[in-house]
Amino acid sequence: MEYLKIEDEIKYHSQKYRIQREIEDMFIEEGYFYIEPSLYENLDELESFYKKIGKESLVKIINGNSDVVALRPDNTTNIIKNIIPKWKQGMQLKLFYNSSIFKNVNNSNIEEIKQLGIEYLGGFDFESDIEVIVLALNILNKFNDKFIMEISNSKYIYGLLEDINIDKIQEKQLKNIIYRKNKFEMFDYIKKLNLPSKIIDCLANIFEFQGNISQVIKRAEKFYTNKIMEKALEELIILGDFIKKEGYSKYVCFDLSMITELDYYDGVIFKGYYPNSFKEIIKGGRYDSFTEYFGEKVSAIGFSVELDEIANIINTRR
């Protein structure tokens, strides 16, 4: 953010620093310790992962050996690729970071995004889900009590896709339609696929599976489910009960059509928003299977907080 007066700029940065300290204090109080991710990524080491987010979005530079490296596009990947190869059975690590990620955006401009975030590795699955989501809710509530958090479980859509006999390109197109929540495009696209009628009905109605947990279950139970999808619904019901006990039910919307930009989550996923902001303030989820890519499957969940966006919202409000 740019200011005409130096006083306004100093005030903004002081305010942003205060917000950062308050969030870091919340992390420390919950037992997380600080880690500094490395700035650079080796493209060859993580080529298959970077294909998912698109190489065109990476900020690439050439090192002294004339090798092409990238400025980190994602803090979670950067952290676990260094930790998981050294993992020992029975460990539990609660980490937090305060770092930037870098992306190429329109017209090849480089965007630096300041993030605070946590990673909870090796925790008991459901207990760590609850702890991490309640912490995310507490952060959102601390700076604006008119927030909304969307929650789903990625097993629901992945379970559905497992029973659809389509190729990878078609699956990617279908995921993109769900991600953009385009109902009319969905109707047109699924007509072209040779799918069982019960799965067509589920996909045609999937954007209606949102609301409080009771509404979501009532709507979704009329349509196709398999064991994986049923497991996702069971986990969300239990999570919904804990959120109710914490007093956050009115702030939470469950949405079974939710898909994240980073395709490595395999359990609960969530995004938090403030009014009058189109950016996600908090986003995260469970990614056990992604740790296996680095040598061992470990219970893992985390989230990142967009520090600049919180500071901008508070500054605009005043």
C-alpha positions as semicolon CSV with decimal commas, in nm:
position;residue;x (nm);y (nm);z (nm)
1;M;0,000;0,000;0,000
2;E;0,136;0,346;-0,097
3;Y;0,077;0,667;0,100
4;L;0,118;1,036;0,016
5;K;0,212;1,129;0,374
6;I;0,500;0,968;0,564
7;E;0,290;0,985;0,884
8;D;0,023;0,763;0,728
9;E;0,283;0,516;0,605
10;I;0,448;0,494;0,947
11;K;0,108;0,447;1,111
12;Y;0,020;0,164;0,869
13;H;0,346;-0,024;0,924
14;S;0,323;0,018;1,303
15;Q;-0,027;-0,122;1,291
16;K;0,078;-0,414;1,071
17;Y;0,363;-0,497;1,308
18;R;0,123;-0,494;1,605
19;I;-0,110;-0,737;1,423
20;Q;0,185;-0,963;1,340
21;R;0,300;-0,969;1,703
22;E;-0,051;-1,046;1,830
23;I;-0,090;-1,341;1,590
24;E;0,259;-1,471;1,672
25;D;0,174;-1,450;2,044
26;M;-0,133;-1,666;1,978
27;F;0,084;-1,923;1,801
28;I;0,339;-1,929;2,084
29;E;0,067;-1,962;2,350
30;E;-0,056;-2,275;2,168
31;G;0,293;-2,429;2,176
32;Y;0,418;-2,351;1,823
33;F;0,784;-2,256;1,769
34;Y;0,932;-2,043;1,494
35;I;1,096;-2,179;1,179
36;E;1,240;-1,984;0,884
37;P;1,169;-2,140;0,542
38;S;1,446;-2,113;0,282
39;L;1,397;-1,852;0,010
40;Y;1,484;-2,067;-0,292
41;E;1,338;-2,384;-0,443
42;N;1,510;-2,631;-0,675
43;L;1,276;-2,672;-0,971
44;D;1,400;-3,021;-1,061
45;E;1,338;-3,156;-0,707
46;L;0,971;-3,055;-0,709
47;E;0,887;-3,051;-1,077
48;S;0,570;-3,262;-1,051
49;F;0,433;-3,043;-0,770
50;Y;0,502;-2,721;-0,955
51;K;0,316;-2,854;-1,259
52;K;0,003;-2,843;-1,044
53;I;0,031;-2,473;-0,965
54;G;0,162;-2,378;-1,310
55;K;0,525;-2,296;-1,389
56;E;0,419;-1,963;-1,537
57;S;0,328;-1,841;-1,187
58;L;0,676;-1,917;-1,048
59;V;0,933;-1,639;-1,007
60;K;1,250;-1,792;-1,155
61;I;1,609;-1,673;-1,122
62;I;1,950;-1,812;-1,226
63;N;2,205;-1,901;-0,958
64;G;2,586;-1,891;-0,978
65;N;2,598;-2,236;-1,142
66;S;2,359;-2,115;-1,416
67;D;2,085;-2,340;-1,270
68;V;1,730;-2,206;-1,272
69;V;1,578;-2,186;-0,923
70;A;1,251;-2,036;-0,801
71;L;1,162;-1,802;-0,519
72;R;0,940;-2,006;-0,289
73;P;0,576;-2,011;-0,409
74;D;0,445;-2,197;-0,103
75;N;0,570;-2,207;0,256
76;T;0,420;-2,546;0,349
77;T;0,603;-2,730;0,072
78;N;0,926;-2,553;0,155
79;I;0,905;-2,652;0,523
80;I;0,801;-3,017;0,495
81;K;1,048;-3,105;0,219
82;N;1,323;-3,024;0,470
83;I;1,161;-3,187;0,775
84;I;0,994;-3,508;0,653
85;P;1,317;-3,678;0,531
86;K;1,448;-3,648;0,892
87;W;1,121;-3,758;1,055
88;K;1,121;-4,002;1,352
89;Q;0,826;-4,215;1,460
90;G;0,627;-4,067;1,748
91;M;0,740;-3,710;1,688
92;Q;0,503;-3,414;1,715
93;L;0,609;-3,076;1,578
94;K;0,411;-2,753;1,603
95;L;0,580;-2,491;1,383
96;F;0,501;-2,137;1,278
97;Y;0,658;-1,913;1,015
98;N;0,650;-1,548;0,912
99;S;0,766;-1,535;0,551
100;S;0,678;-1,417;0,202
101;I;0,580;-1,620;-0,101
102;F;0,632;-1,497;-0,457
103;K;0,416;-1,523;-0,768
104;N;0,422;-1,395;-1,125
105;V;0,096;-1,214;-1,188
106;N;-0,052;-1,017;-1,480
107;N;0,199;-0,864;-1,721
108;S;0,485;-1,053;-1,552
109;N;0,475;-0,839;-1,238
110;I;0,609;-1,008;-0,926
111;E;0,373;-1,022;-0,630
112;E;0,519;-1,070;-0,281
113;I;0,261;-1,201;-0,034
114;K;0,342;-1,177;0,336
115;Q;0,213;-1,480;0,527
116;L;0,206;-1,597;0,884
117;G;0,122;-1,960;0,925
118;I;0,143;-2,284;1,119
119;E;0,212;-2,649;1,046
120;Y;0,109;-2,918;1,298
121;L;0,297;-3,241;1,215
122;G;0,253;-3,578;1,386
123;G;-0,058;-3,490;1,588
124;F;-0,353;-3,719;1,643
125;D;-0,562;-3,660;1,334
126;F;-0,892;-3,537;1,467
127;E;-0,756;-3,367;1,778
128;S;-0,516;-3,164;1,565
129;D;-0,796;-3,081;1,318
130;I;-1,000;-2,933;1,603
131;E;-0,705;-2,748;1,758
132;V;-0,594;-2,592;1,430
133;I;-0,942;-2,489;1,313
134;V;-1,032;-2,335;1,651
135;L;-0,703;-2,141;1,641
136;A;-0,790;-2,014;1,291
137;L;-1,137;-1,912;1,411
138;N;-0,988;-1,730;1,712
139;I;-0,753;-1,531;1,485
140;L;-1,035;-1,430;1,249
141;N;-1,252;-1,329;1,545
142;K;-0,973;-1,126;1,706
143;F;-0,955;-0,868;1,426
144;N;-1,314;-0,866;1,293
145;D;-1,621;-1,030;1,450
146;K;-1,810;-1,033;1,118
147;F;-1,606;-1,302;0,949
148;I;-1,712;-1,622;0,773
149;M;-1,523;-1,951;0,750
150;E;-1,600;-2,206;0,477
151;I;-1,522;-2,567;0,568
152;S;-1,532;-2,891;0,371
153;N;-1,355;-3,225;0,350
154;S;-1,166;-3,291;0,025
155;K;-1,239;-3,665;0,062
156;Y;-1,596;-3,594;-0,050
157;I;-1,507;-3,478;-0,403
158;Y;-1,212;-3,716;-0,437
159;G;-1,439;-4,004;-0,335
160;L;-1,686;-3,899;-0,603
161;L;-1,412;-3,871;-0,867
162;E;-1,286;-4,221;-0,784
163;D;-1,611;-4,365;-0,917
164;I;-1,602;-4,160;-1,239
165;N;-1,428;-4,325;-1,532
166;I;-1,276;-4,017;-1,699
167;D;-0,919;-3,931;-1,801
168;K;-0,690;-3,687;-1,617
169;I;-0,767;-3,398;-1,855
170;Q;-1,141;-3,442;-1,810
171;E;-1,095;-3,471;-1,432
172;K;-0,897;-3,146;-1,429
173;Q;-1,169;-2,971;-1,633
174;L;-1,436;-3,100;-1,396
175;K;-1,239;-2,980;-1,092
176;N;-1,197;-2,636;-1,252
177;I;-1,572;-2,609;-1,305
178;I;-1,638;-2,707;-0,943
179;Y;-1,367;-2,461;-0,824
180;R;-1,535;-2,177;-1,016
181;K;-1,881;-2,292;-0,899
182;N;-2,024;-2,248;-1,247
183;K;-2,358;-2,432;-1,236
184;F;-2,449;-2,378;-1,605
185;E;-2,108;-2,493;-1,727
186;M;-2,141;-2,797;-1,500
187;F;-2,474;-2,896;-1,657
188;D;-2,328;-2,866;-2,008
189;Y;-2,006;-3,052;-1,924
190;I;-2,152;-3,355;-1,744
191;K;-2,390;-3,412;-2,038
192;K;-2,082;-3,487;-2,250
193;L;-1,946;-3,747;-2,007
194;N;-2,070;-4,104;-2,004
195;L;-2,156;-4,112;-1,633
196;P;-2,410;-4,313;-1,432
197;S;-2,728;-4,113;-1,367
198;K;-2,678;-4,123;-0,988
199;I;-2,337;-3,950;-1,024
200;I;-2,475;-3,697;-1,274
201;D;-2,748;-3,609;-1,021
202;C;-2,487;-3,563;-0,746
203;L;-2,267;-3,336;-0,962
204;A;-2,567;-3,137;-1,088
205;N;-2,667;-3,059;-0,729
206;I;-2,327;-3,032;-0,562
207;F;-2,333;-2,650;-0,543
208;E;-2,646;-2,677;-0,323
209;F;-2,461;-2,879;-0,057
210;Q;-2,377;-2,580;0,164
211;G;-2,506;-2,418;0,483
212;N;-2,487;-2,533;0,842
213;I;-2,383;-2,893;0,896
214;S;-2,741;-3,019;0,943
215;Q;-2,854;-2,856;0,617
216;V;-2,556;-2,994;0,426
217;I;-2,606;-3,351;0,547
218;K;-2,980;-3,338;0,479
219;R;-2,922;-3,221;0,119
220;A;-2,626;-3,447;0,042
221;E;-2,772;-3,771;0,183
222;K;-3,030;-3,781;-0,099
223;F;-2,757;-3,825;-0,358
224;Y;-2,482;-4,073;-0,442
225;T;-2,216;-4,154;-0,181
226;N;-1,949;-4,420;-0,147
227;K;-1,738;-4,519;0,155
228;I;-1,488;-4,233;0,107
229;M;-1,765;-3,973;0,069
230;E;-1,946;-4,112;0,374
231;K;-1,624;-4,088;0,577
232;A;-1,593;-3,721;0,476
233;L;-1,948;-3,649;0,594
234;E;-1,890;-3,834;0,924
235;E;-1,578;-3,627;0,995
236;L;-1,761;-3,302;0,917
237;I;-2,048;-3,392;1,151
238;I;-1,805;-3,444;1,441
239;L;-1,620;-3,124;1,351
240;G;-1,950;-2,934;1,338
241;D;-2,029;-3,047;1,696
242;F;-1,695;-2,913;1,824
243;I;-1,741;-2,582;1,643
244;K;-2,085;-2,549;1,804
245;K;-1,934;-2,609;2,150
246;E;-1,679;-2,333;2,082
247;G;-1,963;-2,091;1,996
248;Y;-1,859;-2,038;1,634
249;S;-2,147;-2,210;1,449
250;K;-2,297;-1,884;1,318
251;Y;-1,963;-1,794;1,156
252;V;-1,916;-2,124;0,971
253;C;-2,057;-2,239;0,636
254;F;-1,998;-2,600;0,532
255;D;-1,963;-2,640;0,154
256;L;-1,906;-2,983;-0,005
257;S;-1,821;-2,828;-0,346
258;M;-1,517;-2,652;-0,203
259;I;-1,188;-2,708;-0,392
260;T;-0,857;-2,541;-0,312
261;E;-0,603;-2,392;-0,553
262;L;-0,326;-2,615;-0,415
263;D;-0,426;-2,973;-0,485
264;Y;-0,245;-3,148;-0,198
265;Y;-0,513;-3,158;0,072
266;D;-0,673;-3,492;0,169
267;G;-0,907;-3,417;0,458
268;V;-1,060;-3,112;0,618
269;I;-1,007;-2,787;0,421
270;F;-1,107;-2,433;0,520
271;K;-1,095;-2,068;0,411
272;G;-1,175;-1,756;0,617
273;Y;-1,304;-1,424;0,483
274;Y;-1,378;-1,072;0,610
275;P;-1,655;-0,844;0,473
276;N;-1,554;-0,611;0,185
277;S;-1,247;-0,820;0,103
278;F;-1,226;-1,060;-0,191
279;K;-0,910;-1,228;-0,064
280;E;-0,888;-1,531;0,162
281;I;-0,769;-1,411;0,504
282;I;-0,694;-1,765;0,625
283;K;-0,669;-2,086;0,422
284;G;-0,549;-2,433;0,506
285;G;-0,625;-2,797;0,559
286;R;-0,501;-3,151;0,616
287;Y;-0,232;-3,284;0,382
288;D;-0,107;-3,623;0,517
289;S;-0,063;-3,778;0,171
290;F;0,149;-3,486;0,051
291;T;0,413;-3,559;0,317
292;E;0,451;-3,908;0,161
293;Y;0,589;-3,737;-0,149
294;F;0,893;-3,647;0,065
295;G;0,949;-3,995;0,207
296;E;0,696;-4,073;0,481
297;K;0,325;-4,029;0,545
298;V;0,284;-3,810;0,854
299;S;-0,027;-3,658;1,010
300;A;-0,014;-3,295;0,891
301;I;-0,244;-2,994;0,900
302;G;-0,181;-2,620;0,880
303;F;-0,296;-2,281;0,759
304;S;-0,160;-1,948;0,641
305;V;-0,278;-1,597;0,731
306;E;-0,264;-1,308;0,482
307;L;-0,107;-1,042;0,706
308;D;-0,115;-0,759;0,450
309;E;-0,485;-0,807;0,385
310;I;-0,576;-0,792;0,756
311;A;-0,368;-0,473;0,794
312;N;-0,530;-0,318;0,485
313;I;-0,882;-0,397;0,609
314;I;-0,820;-0,256;0,957
315;N;-0,651;0,053;0,812
316;T;-0,940;0,118;0,569
317;R;-1,198;0,068;0,843
318;R;-1,043;0,341;1,055
